[in-house]
XYZ file of C-alpha atoms in Angstrom:
433
model
C 181.957 152.347 -17.463
C 179.852 149.597 -18.998
C 177.554 147.532 -16.851
C 178.480 144.404 -18.806
C 181.166 143.911 -21.433
C 181.172 140.830 -23.657
C 184.621 140.056 -25.061
C 185.735 137.683 -27.831
C 182.142 137.109 -28.962
C 180.785 136.007 -32.313
C 177.991 138.532 -32.849
C 175.111 137.800 -35.221
C 173.476 141.181 -35.801
C 170.298 140.027 -37.620
C 170.360 143.328 -39.482
C 169.628 143.961 -43.136
C 172.913 142.437 -44.301
C 172.978 139.717 -41.608
C 176.435 140.778 -40.416
C 178.431 138.263 -38.404
C 181.230 139.826 -36.355
C 184.020 137.562 -35.130
C 185.969 138.070 -31.888
C 184.250 141.369 -31.130
C 183.323 143.177 -27.942
C 179.897 144.486 -26.996
C 179.307 146.880 -24.136
C 175.984 147.259 -22.330
C 175.196 150.400 -20.360
C 171.929 151.621 -18.842
C 169.968 148.916 -20.599
C 171.216 149.663 -24.109
C 173.936 148.496 -26.447
C 176.572 151.184 -25.977
C 179.526 149.784 -27.905
C 180.384 147.234 -30.592
C 184.005 146.903 -31.681
C 187.424 145.403 -31.065
C 189.035 147.586 -28.417
C 186.694 149.279 -25.934
C 188.186 152.146 -23.987
C 185.885 151.943 -20.986
C 186.068 149.317 -18.281
C 183.056 147.360 -17.045
C 181.439 146.268 -13.816
C 181.270 142.760 -15.241
C 183.323 141.274 -18.052
C 182.118 138.111 -19.776
C 184.546 136.102 -21.869
C 182.352 134.935 -24.741
C 184.993 132.814 -26.454
C 183.201 129.951 -28.223
C 179.836 131.649 -27.777
C 177.403 133.454 -30.058
C 175.722 136.710 -29.061
C 172.558 137.706 -30.916
C 169.190 139.458 -30.487
C 166.656 137.716 -28.293
C 163.761 135.989 -30.020
C 160.299 137.482 -30.375
C 157.453 134.967 -30.175
C 154.886 136.766 -32.338
C 151.879 134.591 -31.523
C 151.116 132.566 -28.447
C 148.653 131.945 -25.634
C 151.085 131.350 -22.822
C 148.776 130.161 -20.006
C 148.040 127.130 -22.181
C 151.131 125.474 -20.718
C 148.466 124.055 -18.395
C 147.084 122.101 -21.362
C 150.344 120.701 -22.718
C 149.482 117.261 -24.088
C 145.835 117.544 -23.053
C 144.498 116.687 -26.501
C 146.958 115.586 -29.146
C 146.362 114.062 -32.587
C 142.973 115.693 -33.220
C 141.835 118.229 -35.805
C 141.443 121.875 -34.849
C 137.647 121.931 -34.585
C 137.521 118.845 -32.313
C 140.559 120.023 -30.353
C 139.157 123.511 -29.827
C 135.454 122.919 -29.172
C 135.565 119.553 -27.394
C 138.773 119.829 -25.380
C 140.232 123.344 -25.108
C 137.142 125.543 -24.703
C 135.635 123.320 -21.967
C 138.944 123.400 -20.059
C 139.280 127.161 -20.450
C 135.809 127.592 -18.946
C 137.309 126.392 -15.628
C 140.188 128.879 -15.564
C 140.554 131.639 -13.018
C 143.143 134.348 -12.444
C 145.347 132.354 -10.080
C 145.405 129.348 -12.395
C 146.368 131.598 -15.312
C 149.183 133.173 -13.288
C 150.561 129.708 -12.504
C 150.545 128.707 -16.167
C 152.024 132.038 -17.231
C 154.958 131.795 -14.813
C 155.868 128.360 -16.164
C 155.678 129.627 -19.737
C 157.848 132.644 -18.939
C 160.495 130.361 -17.451
C 160.399 128.095 -20.489
C 160.735 131.010 -22.904
C 163.587 132.662 -21.015
C 165.519 129.400 -20.926
C 165.139 129.070 -24.719
C 166.124 132.636 -25.603
C 162.806 134.463 -26.002
C 162.913 138.048 -24.747
C 159.484 139.265 -25.934
C 156.187 137.684 -26.920
C 152.744 138.610 -28.264
C 149.915 137.030 -26.319
C 146.155 137.040 -26.831
C 144.103 135.366 -24.119
C 141.966 136.314 -21.126
C 142.765 137.036 -17.481
C 145.225 139.328 -19.218
C 145.931 141.512 -16.190
C 147.186 138.439 -14.340
C 149.440 137.657 -17.307
C 150.749 141.231 -17.195
C 151.552 140.925 -13.483
C 153.787 137.906 -14.100
C 155.505 139.565 -17.070
C 156.114 142.747 -15.092
C 157.934 140.911 -12.302
C 159.881 138.664 -14.700
C 161.632 141.481 -16.601
C 160.487 140.211 -20.019
C 158.811 142.238 -22.722
C 155.338 141.394 -23.982
C 152.509 142.680 -26.137
C 149.450 141.516 -24.215
C 145.900 141.497 -25.562
C 142.579 140.494 -24.094
C 141.257 138.214 -26.844
C 137.568 139.022 -27.385
C 134.873 136.717 -28.710
C 131.168 137.394 -29.125
C 128.333 135.548 -30.795
C 125.670 138.265 -30.627
C 125.211 140.386 -33.725
C 125.273 143.652 -31.811
C 127.228 144.686 -28.724
C 127.506 147.832 -26.691
C 131.247 148.455 -26.679
C 131.246 150.247 -23.313
C 129.216 147.565 -21.527
C 130.139 144.245 -23.199
C 132.312 142.322 -20.739
C 135.028 141.389 -23.237
C 135.595 144.900 -24.561
C 135.327 146.356 -21.054
C 138.176 144.079 -19.952
C 140.191 145.045 -23.044
C 139.803 148.744 -22.240
C 140.649 148.171 -18.581
C 143.796 146.278 -19.569
C 144.812 149.183 -21.810
C 144.248 151.768 -19.086
C 146.090 149.809 -16.408
C 148.998 148.235 -18.285
C 149.833 149.955 -21.573
C 153.506 150.977 -21.450
C 153.892 149.573 -17.939
C 157.349 148.518 -16.788
C 158.887 151.503 -18.588
C 157.369 150.284 -21.831
C 158.306 146.635 -21.511
C 154.593 145.822 -21.551
C 152.486 147.053 -24.444
C 148.770 146.388 -24.650
C 147.332 145.235 -27.968
C 143.749 144.724 -29.095
C 142.625 141.251 -30.169
C 139.681 139.873 -32.118
C 139.830 136.110 -31.700
C 138.743 135.254 -35.250
C 136.042 135.923 -37.814
C 134.129 132.742 -36.914
C 133.951 133.571 -33.185
C 132.912 137.229 -33.500
C 130.412 139.543 -35.171
C 130.659 142.575 -37.412
C 129.694 144.806 -34.493
C 132.836 143.748 -32.635
C 135.033 144.051 -35.718
C 134.066 147.667 -36.224
C 134.082 148.851 -32.614
C 137.214 147.084 -31.394
C 138.967 147.848 -34.661
C 138.192 151.537 -34.224
C 139.390 151.413 -30.605
C 142.742 149.946 -31.652
C 143.261 152.496 -34.420
C 142.261 155.467 -32.252
C 144.725 154.449 -29.545
C 147.550 153.335 -31.838
C 147.419 149.722 -30.666
C 148.522 146.624 -32.532
C 145.596 144.375 -33.466
C 146.075 140.613 -33.052
C 143.771 138.297 -35.018
C 143.549 134.650 -36.052
C 142.988 134.553 -39.797
C 142.371 131.724 -42.304
C 143.982 129.153 -40.034
C 141.999 126.266 -41.524
C 140.412 125.608 -44.878
C 137.048 125.075 -43.155
C 137.239 128.484 -41.443
C 138.241 130.194 -44.676
C 135.549 128.582 -46.830
C 132.768 129.042 -44.267
C 133.536 132.755 -44.172
C 133.183 132.935 -47.958
C 129.905 131.015 -47.729
C 128.503 133.386 -45.073
C 129.757 136.717 -46.388
C 130.923 136.139 -49.936
C 134.357 137.299 -48.773
C 137.520 135.847 -47.302
C 138.346 136.584 -43.643
C 141.017 139.043 -44.775
C 138.511 140.946 -46.930
C 135.893 140.875 -44.145
C 138.357 142.440 -41.701
C 139.617 144.873 -44.345
C 136.108 146.129 -45.075
C 135.351 146.486 -41.357
C 138.445 148.645 -40.759
C 140.146 146.070 -38.533
C 143.353 146.221 -40.591
C 143.598 150.007 -40.636
C 146.185 150.021 -37.847
C 149.228 147.829 -37.213
C 148.051 144.213 -37.356
C 149.418 140.748 -36.649
C 147.538 138.080 -38.597
C 148.239 134.723 -36.996
C 148.514 131.647 -39.230
C 147.188 133.008 -42.586
C 147.457 129.483 -43.993
C 144.640 129.564 -46.551
C 144.995 133.063 -47.945
C 144.447 134.079 -51.555
C 146.581 136.311 -53.749
C 144.041 139.087 -53.130
C 144.456 138.554 -49.378
C 148.215 138.924 -49.731
C 147.702 142.141 -51.669
C 145.579 143.379 -48.758
C 148.353 142.495 -46.310
C 150.887 144.382 -48.408
C 148.618 147.414 -48.763
C 147.855 147.595 -45.041
C 151.302 146.607 -43.757
C 149.944 143.522 -42.001
C 152.522 141.244 -40.365
C 151.943 137.499 -40.553
C 152.777 135.370 -37.514
C 153.845 132.048 -39.025
C 153.250 129.058 -36.723
C 154.537 126.078 -38.701
C 154.640 123.530 -35.883
C 151.077 124.174 -34.695
C 149.753 124.294 -38.254
C 151.258 120.907 -39.032
C 150.261 119.297 -35.724
C 146.618 120.332 -36.184
C 146.773 119.492 -39.917
C 145.736 123.036 -40.770
C 148.117 123.280 -43.719
C 151.200 125.241 -44.714
C 151.245 129.024 -45.024
C 152.475 130.538 -48.289
C 155.515 132.143 -46.730
C 157.660 132.391 -49.893
C 154.804 134.242 -51.621
C 154.470 136.560 -48.633
C 158.178 137.345 -48.569
C 158.274 137.953 -52.318
C 155.564 140.604 -51.864
C 157.484 142.336 -49.098
C 155.091 141.244 -46.345
C 156.689 141.099 -42.904
C 156.688 137.547 -41.560
C 157.397 136.726 -37.919
C 157.437 133.406 -36.078
C 155.144 132.180 -33.326
C 154.742 128.987 -31.370
C 150.987 129.312 -30.856
C 149.776 127.928 -27.533
C 151.596 124.988 -25.980
C 148.395 122.926 -26.233
C 148.816 122.864 -30.018
C 152.596 122.842 -30.119
C 153.811 121.355 -26.822
C 156.762 123.754 -26.659
C 157.669 127.438 -26.681
C 161.175 126.750 -28.006
C 161.466 129.017 -31.047
C 164.486 127.088 -32.300
C 162.041 124.343 -33.269
C 159.967 126.805 -35.290
C 163.082 128.259 -36.904
C 164.381 124.942 -38.199
C 160.939 123.772 -39.296
C 160.186 127.029 -41.103
C 163.494 126.817 -42.963
C 162.932 123.212 -44.057
C 159.171 123.024 -44.518
C 158.916 125.453 -47.407
C 161.819 123.854 -49.234
C 159.980 120.532 -49.226
C 156.536 121.903 -50.056
C 157.866 124.035 -52.906
C 160.501 121.535 -54.046
C 162.956 124.391 -53.896
C 165.981 124.314 -51.557
C 166.189 128.106 -51.809
C 162.507 128.787 -50.992
C 163.262 130.266 -47.554
C 166.908 130.514 -46.543
C 168.486 130.396 -43.096
C 169.113 134.131 -42.843
C 165.507 134.950 -43.700
C 164.133 132.630 -41.040
C 166.492 133.906 -38.353
C 165.347 137.435 -39.133
C 161.707 136.324 -38.833
C 162.425 135.188 -35.268
C 164.145 138.443 -34.315
C 163.643 141.608 -36.371
C 160.455 140.341 -38.013
C 158.909 139.803 -34.597
C 160.030 143.236 -33.418
C 158.375 144.827 -36.468
C 155.164 142.906 -35.799
C 155.102 144.178 -32.214
C 155.888 147.764 -33.182
C 159.248 147.528 -31.401
C 161.604 147.596 -34.395
C 163.219 150.823 -33.205
C 164.121 149.355 -29.816
C 165.075 145.717 -30.454
C 165.329 142.899 -32.994
C 168.858 143.647 -34.169
C 172.262 144.169 -32.552
C 172.982 147.858 -33.034
C 174.420 150.599 -30.847
C 171.588 152.499 -29.227
C 169.099 149.649 -29.201
C 167.889 147.891 -26.078
C 170.231 145.167 -24.895
C 167.697 142.393 -25.479
C 170.323 139.744 -26.092
C 170.911 136.026 -25.805
C 174.187 134.154 -25.546
C 174.557 130.630 -26.905
C 177.253 128.129 -26.069
C 178.634 126.695 -29.320
C 180.989 124.343 -27.484
C 178.610 121.441 -28.076
C 178.995 118.284 -30.178
C 175.928 119.076 -32.297
C 177.335 122.521 -33.146
C 180.734 121.299 -34.376
C 182.171 122.116 -36.818
C 180.841 125.597 -37.493
C 181.356 126.442 -41.142
C 178.536 128.997 -41.070
C 177.239 130.543 -37.845
C 173.822 131.471 -39.228
C 173.297 127.988 -40.650
C 174.280 126.421 -37.341
C 171.805 128.629 -35.493
C 168.979 127.641 -37.842
C 169.639 123.980 -38.546
C 171.591 122.724 -35.525
C 171.025 124.878 -32.428
C 168.527 124.092 -29.680
C 166.923 126.066 -26.913
C 169.131 124.250 -24.424
C 172.189 125.926 -25.992
C 171.087 129.307 -24.573
C 173.274 130.122 -21.580
C 172.125 133.722 -20.988
C 169.019 135.782 -21.674
C 168.915 139.507 -20.945
C 166.294 142.199 -21.501
C 167.326 145.844 -21.441
C 170.695 144.810 -20.082
C 169.252 142.930 -17.113
C 170.207 139.260 -16.973
C 167.028 137.220 -16.447
C 168.434 133.735 -17.027
C 171.980 132.425 -16.859
C 173.430 128.919 -16.959
C 170.234 127.221 -15.845
C 169.339 129.753 -13.147
C 166.355 132.117 -13.255
C 167.331 135.431 -11.703
C 163.892 137.080 -11.549
C 161.777 133.985 -10.953
C 161.753 131.667 -7.949
C 161.866 128.429 -9.914
C 160.917 126.195 -6.982
C 157.921 128.391 -6.242
C 156.937 128.447 -9.914
C 156.887 124.635 -9.985
C 155.029 124.351 -6.684
C 152.377 126.892 -7.667
C 151.909 125.299 -11.067
C 151.244 121.895 -9.511
C 149.253 122.954 -6.458
C 147.176 125.767 -7.948
C 147.385 125.340 -11.706
C 147.014 121.622 -12.224
C 145.102 120.538 -9.136
C 142.520 123.290 -9.330
C 142.026 123.066 -13.086
C 141.843 119.294 -13.335
C 140.386 118.396 -9.915
């Protein structure tokens, strides 16, 4: 017997051939996809008539800083250096664990309601973030983002690396593997070579994904060349940071040599088009990355530089942006972008064998969208409608490992009224008192 059986669904598999199955059934059992076909033999504890709905893999947000929901709209219409050093860093200096938990809970609710089932986060107070994720039922790759401005550090005694190691020991593979711990070097311009080598070695030795910001702005990129005679990608390459699985966030101002490094090392790029445009950082060379076989995923970045965690916004923008910049309507097609938001994100997280596509045996990390909406009619092409017309508000169900976390406006693992109250009373009042 299946736990849940979807009937009459349009299933977008997001696999290599981007199969779209019409009027099919999908059975979920023990947290996995157990059946896809027309006539299931087994019965189910719950049957969902998915007529007029689309069933697909949940989204993976490959780069974000989710507690920054607290800073939504705090500093808009400024460049990255002013935004970061004059507005964000001073606010972050006032954070504490309870404030971070309040911001995280709000972000988790927002993501679930828009169809995100897993995310990659680099921030601090990471154990508090992990606590919220654990109780929510979501998946996440969580990293303690480390900065240092001293040339030399003692890895075992420096507070940032100590917290990173503690996070790894306490939370890696927690929640039956829903939570994975990554390593994170904030960026070249906020760290030293000592950190690159020691934290890079720690991530490789323990098989962890490394999250880094890389060549986000032209200023960052050129200053690195001025200081070291190398690009940020080459600096990290030479220091061994890229020797393990790596997510390079932004990668806007990368060279052809940098892209060759990414291809050689299997680096995934987390493309954040909305944030990059809002902060006037530029446009990443995504068509060039894809043509080289580099895995590209999508991220929202923090809400302070995006104002939303709705990946549908990133999907549509990514599909359209590169057409306009390259004057080529075929530069990045709808299927490619949808795969970035699903399978591409799973690859970046090291979860490609468990999620990212709709296949028998994979985790039932699924979302259901209601296509009975004026802005989704007519539907000549399901994939095109998902990319160019759908919105986060069209998601009517989000499940992770077969457990329904959000359905028809209701959060089933979060107390929404408490989330709102805590956000206002602890998050906002304490942070901005």
